[in-house]
Coordinates of C-alpha atoms in Angstrom, one line a residue:
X1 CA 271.6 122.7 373.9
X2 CA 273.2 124.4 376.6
X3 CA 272.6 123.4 380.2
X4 CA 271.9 126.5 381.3
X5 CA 269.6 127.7 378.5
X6 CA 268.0 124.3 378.6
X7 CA 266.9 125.3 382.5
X8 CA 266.3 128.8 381.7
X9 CA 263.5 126.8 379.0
X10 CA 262.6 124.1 381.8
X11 CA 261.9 126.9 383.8
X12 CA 259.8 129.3 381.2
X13 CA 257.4 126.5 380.4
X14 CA 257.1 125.7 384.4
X15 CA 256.0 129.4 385.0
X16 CA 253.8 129.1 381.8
X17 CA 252.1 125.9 383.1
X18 CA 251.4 127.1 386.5
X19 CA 250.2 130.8 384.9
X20 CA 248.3 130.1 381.7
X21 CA 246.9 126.4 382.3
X22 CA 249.6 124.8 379.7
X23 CA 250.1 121.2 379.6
X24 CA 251.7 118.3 378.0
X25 CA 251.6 117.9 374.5
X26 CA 251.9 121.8 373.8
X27 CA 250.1 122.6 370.6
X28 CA 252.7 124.0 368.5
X29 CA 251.1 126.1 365.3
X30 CA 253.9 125.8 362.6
X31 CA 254.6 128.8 359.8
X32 CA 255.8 127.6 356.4
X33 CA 259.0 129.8 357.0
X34 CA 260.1 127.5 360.2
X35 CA 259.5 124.1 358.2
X36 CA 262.0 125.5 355.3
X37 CA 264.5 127.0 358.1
X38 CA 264.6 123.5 359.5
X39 CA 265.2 121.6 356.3
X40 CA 267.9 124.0 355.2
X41 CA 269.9 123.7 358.3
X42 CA 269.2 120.0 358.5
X43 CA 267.7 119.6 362.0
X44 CA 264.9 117.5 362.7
X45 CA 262.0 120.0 363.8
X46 CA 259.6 118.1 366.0
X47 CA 263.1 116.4 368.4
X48 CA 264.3 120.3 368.2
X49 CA 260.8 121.5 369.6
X50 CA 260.8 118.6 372.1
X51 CA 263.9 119.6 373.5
X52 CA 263.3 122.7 373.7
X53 CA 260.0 122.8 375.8
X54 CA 260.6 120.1 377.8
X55 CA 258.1 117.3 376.6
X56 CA 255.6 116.3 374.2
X57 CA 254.4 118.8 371.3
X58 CA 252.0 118.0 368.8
X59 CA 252.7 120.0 365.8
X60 CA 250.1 122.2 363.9
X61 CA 249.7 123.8 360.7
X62 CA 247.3 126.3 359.1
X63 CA 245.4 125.7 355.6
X64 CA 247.3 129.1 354.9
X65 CA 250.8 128.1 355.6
X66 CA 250.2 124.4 353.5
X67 CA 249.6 126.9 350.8
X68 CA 252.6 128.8 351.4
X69 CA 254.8 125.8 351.0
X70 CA 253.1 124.6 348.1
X71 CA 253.8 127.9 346.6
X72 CA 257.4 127.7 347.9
X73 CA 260.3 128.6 345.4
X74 CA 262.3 126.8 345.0
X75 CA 259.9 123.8 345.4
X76 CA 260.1 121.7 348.5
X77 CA 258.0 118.2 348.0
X78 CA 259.6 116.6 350.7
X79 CA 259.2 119.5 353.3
X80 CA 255.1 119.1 352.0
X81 CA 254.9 115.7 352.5
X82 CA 256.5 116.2 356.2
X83 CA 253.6 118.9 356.9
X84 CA 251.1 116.3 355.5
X85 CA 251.8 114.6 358.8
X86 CA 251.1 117.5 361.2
X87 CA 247.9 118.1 362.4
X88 CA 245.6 120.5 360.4
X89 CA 244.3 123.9 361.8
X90 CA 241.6 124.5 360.7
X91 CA 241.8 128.8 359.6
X92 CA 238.8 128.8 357.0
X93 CA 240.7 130.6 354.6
X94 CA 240.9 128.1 351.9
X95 CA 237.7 129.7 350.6
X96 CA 239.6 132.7 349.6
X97 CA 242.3 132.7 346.1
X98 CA 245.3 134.0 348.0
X99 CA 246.3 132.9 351.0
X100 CA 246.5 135.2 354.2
X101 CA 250.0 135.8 355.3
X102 CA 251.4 133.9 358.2
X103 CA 250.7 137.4 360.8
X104 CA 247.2 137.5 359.5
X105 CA 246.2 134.1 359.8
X106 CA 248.2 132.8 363.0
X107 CA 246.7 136.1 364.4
X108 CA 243.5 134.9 363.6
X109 CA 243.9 131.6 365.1
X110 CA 245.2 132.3 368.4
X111 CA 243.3 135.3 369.1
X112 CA 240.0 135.2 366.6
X113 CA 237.5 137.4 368.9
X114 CA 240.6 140.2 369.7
X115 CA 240.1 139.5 373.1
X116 CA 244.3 139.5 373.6
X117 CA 243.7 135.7 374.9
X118 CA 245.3 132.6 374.3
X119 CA 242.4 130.2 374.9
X120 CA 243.6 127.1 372.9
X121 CA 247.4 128.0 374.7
X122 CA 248.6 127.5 371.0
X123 CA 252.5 127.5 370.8
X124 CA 253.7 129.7 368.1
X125 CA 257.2 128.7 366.0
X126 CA 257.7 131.7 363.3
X127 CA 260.4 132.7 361.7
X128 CA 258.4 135.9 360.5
X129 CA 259.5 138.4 363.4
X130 CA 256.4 140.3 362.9
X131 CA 254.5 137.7 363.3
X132 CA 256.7 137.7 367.2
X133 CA 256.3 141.0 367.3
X134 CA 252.5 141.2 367.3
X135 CA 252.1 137.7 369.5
X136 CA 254.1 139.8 372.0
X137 CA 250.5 142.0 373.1
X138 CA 248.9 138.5 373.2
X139 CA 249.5 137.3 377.4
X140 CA 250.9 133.3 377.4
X141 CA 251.8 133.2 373.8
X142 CA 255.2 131.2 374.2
X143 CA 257.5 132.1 371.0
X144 CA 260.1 129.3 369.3
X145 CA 262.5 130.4 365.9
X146 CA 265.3 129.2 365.1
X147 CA 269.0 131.3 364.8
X148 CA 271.5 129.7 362.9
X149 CA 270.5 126.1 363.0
X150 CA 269.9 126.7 366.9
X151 CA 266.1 126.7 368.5
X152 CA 265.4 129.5 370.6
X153 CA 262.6 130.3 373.1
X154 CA 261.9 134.1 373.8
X155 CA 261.6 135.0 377.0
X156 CA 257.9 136.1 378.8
X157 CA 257.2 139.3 376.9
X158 CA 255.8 142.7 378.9
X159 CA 252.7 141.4 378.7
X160 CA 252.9 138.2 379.6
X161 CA 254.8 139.3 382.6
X162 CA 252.5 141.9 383.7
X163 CA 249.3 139.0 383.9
X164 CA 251.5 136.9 385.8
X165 CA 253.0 139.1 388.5
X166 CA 249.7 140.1 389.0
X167 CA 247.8 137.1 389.3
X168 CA 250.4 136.2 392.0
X169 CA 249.9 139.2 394.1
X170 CA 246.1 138.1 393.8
X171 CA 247.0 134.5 395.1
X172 CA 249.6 136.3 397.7
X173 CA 246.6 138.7 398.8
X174 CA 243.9 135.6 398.9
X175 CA 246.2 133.8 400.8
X176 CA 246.4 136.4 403.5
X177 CA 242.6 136.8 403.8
X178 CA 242.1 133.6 404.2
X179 CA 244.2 133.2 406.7
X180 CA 243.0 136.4 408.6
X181 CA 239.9 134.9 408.2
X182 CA 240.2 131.3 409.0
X183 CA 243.3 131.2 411.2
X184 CA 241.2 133.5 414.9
X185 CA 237.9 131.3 413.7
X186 CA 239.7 127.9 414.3
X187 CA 241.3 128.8 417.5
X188 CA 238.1 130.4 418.6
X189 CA 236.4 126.8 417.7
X190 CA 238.8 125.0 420.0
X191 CA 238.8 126.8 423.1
X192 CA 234.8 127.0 422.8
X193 CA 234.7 123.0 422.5
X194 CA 236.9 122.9 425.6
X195 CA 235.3 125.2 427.3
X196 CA 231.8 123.4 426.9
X197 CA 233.8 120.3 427.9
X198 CA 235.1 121.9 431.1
X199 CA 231.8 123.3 431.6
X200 CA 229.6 120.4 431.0
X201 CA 232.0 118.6 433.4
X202 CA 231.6 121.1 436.3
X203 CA 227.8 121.1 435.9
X204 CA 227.8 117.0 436.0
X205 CA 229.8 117.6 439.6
X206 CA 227.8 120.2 440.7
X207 CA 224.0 120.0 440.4
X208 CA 223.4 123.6 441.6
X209 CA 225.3 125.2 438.3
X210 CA 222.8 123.0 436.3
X211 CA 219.6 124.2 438.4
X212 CA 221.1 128.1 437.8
X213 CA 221.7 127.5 433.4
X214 CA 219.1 125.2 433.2
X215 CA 219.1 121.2 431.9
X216 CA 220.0 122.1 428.4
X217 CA 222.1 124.8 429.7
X218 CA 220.0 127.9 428.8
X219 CA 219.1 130.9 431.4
X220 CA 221.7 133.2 433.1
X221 CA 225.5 133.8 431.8
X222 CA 226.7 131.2 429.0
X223 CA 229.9 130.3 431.2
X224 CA 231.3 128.2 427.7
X225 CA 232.1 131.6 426.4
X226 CA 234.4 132.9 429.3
X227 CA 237.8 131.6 428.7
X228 CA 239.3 130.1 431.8
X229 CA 242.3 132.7 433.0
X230 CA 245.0 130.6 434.3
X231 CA 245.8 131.3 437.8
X232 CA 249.4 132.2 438.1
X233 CA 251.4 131.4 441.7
X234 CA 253.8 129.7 443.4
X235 CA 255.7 126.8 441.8
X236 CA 255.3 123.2 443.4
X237 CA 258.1 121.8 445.2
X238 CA 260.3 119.3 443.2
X239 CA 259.3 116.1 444.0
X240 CA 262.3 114.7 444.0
X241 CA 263.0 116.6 447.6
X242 CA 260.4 115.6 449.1
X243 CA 259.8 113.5 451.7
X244 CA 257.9 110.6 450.8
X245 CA 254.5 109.7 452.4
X246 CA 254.1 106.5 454.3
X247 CA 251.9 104.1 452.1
X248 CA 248.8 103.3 454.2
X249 CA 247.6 99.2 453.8
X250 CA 244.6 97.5 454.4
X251 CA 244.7 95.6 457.3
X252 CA 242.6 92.1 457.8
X253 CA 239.8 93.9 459.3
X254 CA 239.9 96.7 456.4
X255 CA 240.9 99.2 458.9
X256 CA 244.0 101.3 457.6
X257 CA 247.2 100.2 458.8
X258 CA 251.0 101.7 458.0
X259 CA 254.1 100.1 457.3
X260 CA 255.6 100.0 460.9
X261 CA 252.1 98.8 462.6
X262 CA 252.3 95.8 459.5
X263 CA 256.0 95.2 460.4
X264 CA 255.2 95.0 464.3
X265 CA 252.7 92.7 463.6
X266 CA 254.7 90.0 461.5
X267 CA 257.2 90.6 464.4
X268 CA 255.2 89.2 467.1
X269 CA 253.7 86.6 465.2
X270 CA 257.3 85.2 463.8
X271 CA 259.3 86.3 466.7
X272 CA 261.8 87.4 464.1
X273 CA 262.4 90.9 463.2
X274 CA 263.7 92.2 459.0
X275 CA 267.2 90.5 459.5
X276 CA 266.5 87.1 461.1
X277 CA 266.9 88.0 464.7
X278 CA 265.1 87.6 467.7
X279 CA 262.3 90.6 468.4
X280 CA 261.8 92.1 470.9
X281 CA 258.0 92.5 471.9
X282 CA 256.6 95.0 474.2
X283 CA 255.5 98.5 474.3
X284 CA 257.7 101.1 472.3
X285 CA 257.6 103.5 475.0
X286 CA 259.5 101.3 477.8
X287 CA 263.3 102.3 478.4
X288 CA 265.7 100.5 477.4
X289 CA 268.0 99.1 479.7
X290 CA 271.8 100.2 479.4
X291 CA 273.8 97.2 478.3
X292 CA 276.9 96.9 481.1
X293 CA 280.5 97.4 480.1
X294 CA 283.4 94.9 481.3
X295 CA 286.1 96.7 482.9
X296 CA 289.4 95.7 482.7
X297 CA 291.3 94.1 485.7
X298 CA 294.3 96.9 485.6
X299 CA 291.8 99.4 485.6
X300 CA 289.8 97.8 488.9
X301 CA 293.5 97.2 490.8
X302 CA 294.2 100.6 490.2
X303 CA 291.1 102.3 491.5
X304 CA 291.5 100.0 494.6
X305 CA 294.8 100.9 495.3
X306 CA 294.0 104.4 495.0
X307 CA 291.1 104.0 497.4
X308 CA 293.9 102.3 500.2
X309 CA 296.1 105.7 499.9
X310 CA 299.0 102.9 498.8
X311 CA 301.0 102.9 495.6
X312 CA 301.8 99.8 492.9
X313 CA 304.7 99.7 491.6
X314 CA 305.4 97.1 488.6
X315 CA 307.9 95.0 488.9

């Protein structure tokens, strides 16, 4: 088999599994015509059916169609004792001196009330194309022959089709409801419990909104209903750019002390200030007292010699 065909099958029975309830192994209802077809062209049947839908089968025959091959001309014993094997359908038509043909009794079978049903989801391999022909009105009635020693699967009929399209737009149109339906409910649930959250919080903080609701929060306007409205105004200042706060310490007395009134204090007690070096002590209001610079001795011998009227000349 093909690749391609073999996906198109892989593909057919995936849509009919998910459709019409089908499952592994597909009960596959066998006409004496396919059984003959299959020993003429020497192909082993149940491998061939295997193949072709993708996973177990368990084969089937009618009490109708061992009859047929029992009548077969020429005769086929080995083709009987193969069928012998299958598992028998039971058609109740033994009962009657001729057999049905395969269109009545396969009919019969798959759809016994005329309902256009597949109940059992029988797979049907025919080689009778009426008997194709008339499974075609029947919805999820997968058809197998065989075409020149090759196994075919017929694509989904009209009717088939038409059952499955439409029980997709019913899972499409569920789908939508209930999310109309569920998706507001939910959201709804979740702002109410965090409003009775914010609300339960506010009325723990503030006994008068508990005196005007009530204990249990009954009497006056249900405030867990309002949603909050999100007050909308000027952005915060990066914090990066701001100045930082001076941290505040607790002193040895409790009282609240800053950085600078700690760092005096270790000051005078150590005598030393941050970088080793004597401190100075006293009040931080007091001037400070110029430091004197060192003239030069050119520089006083000329002012003085300026101050005489007289002029230095250097030798």
């Amino acid at each position: 088999m093909r690749g391609k065909r073999s996906k198109q099958y892989r593909k057919l029975m995936q849509q009919y599994g998910m459709s019409f309830g089908f499952r592994e192994p597909y009960q596959v209802l066998l006409d004496a015509d396919i059984i003959l077809d299959a020993a003429r062209y020497k192909m082993d049947l149940i491998t061939g059916l295997q193949r072709t839908l993708h996973g177990k089968v368990k084969p089937m025959i009618t009490q109708c169609s061992m009859r047929h091959l029992y009548g077969a001309d020429p005769r086929a014993p080995h083709q009987i004792e193969e069928a012998k094997q299958y598992e028998r359908r039971r058609c109740n038509h033994h009962t009657l001196d001729e057999p049905l043909t395969a269109l009545e009794c396969l009919s019969s079978v798959v759809d016994p009330k005329g309902s256009r049903t597949n109940k059992h989801r029988y797979v049907v391999a025919s080689q009778d194309k009426n008997v194709r022909s008339a499974m075609r009105q029947i919805p999820g009635v997968p058809l197998v022959y065989i075409n020149r020693s090759v196994m075919i699967m017929e694509p989904m009929a009209g009717a088939t089709e038409d059952v499955r399209q439409k029980e997709e737009r019913g899972k499409f149109r569920m789908g939508l409801k209930a999310r109309g339906r569920s998706g507001p409910t939910l959201k709804r649930k979740r702002e109410d419990e965090s409003g009775d959250e914010s609300n339960r919080d506010a009325r723990h903080h503030q006994p008068g909104l508990e005196k005007e609701h009530g204990p249990n929060g009954g009497g006056g306007v249900d405030l867990s209903k309002k949603k909050a409205k999100r007050t909308r105004g000027p952005k915060e200042p990066n914090p990066l750019s701001v100045r930082k706060s001076k941290k505040k310490l607790l002193g040895e007395d409790g009282s609240e002390q800053t950085e600078g009134t700690v760092l005096a204090s270790t000051q005078s007690e150590t005598g030393l200030d941050a970088e080793g070096n004597p401190a100075i002590i006293g009040p931080t209001d007091a001037p400070v007292k110029r430091k004197r610079k060192r003239k030069h001795k050119s520089n006083i011998a000329t002012g003085a010699s300026l101050e005489g009227g007289g002029v230095m000349i250097a030798v």
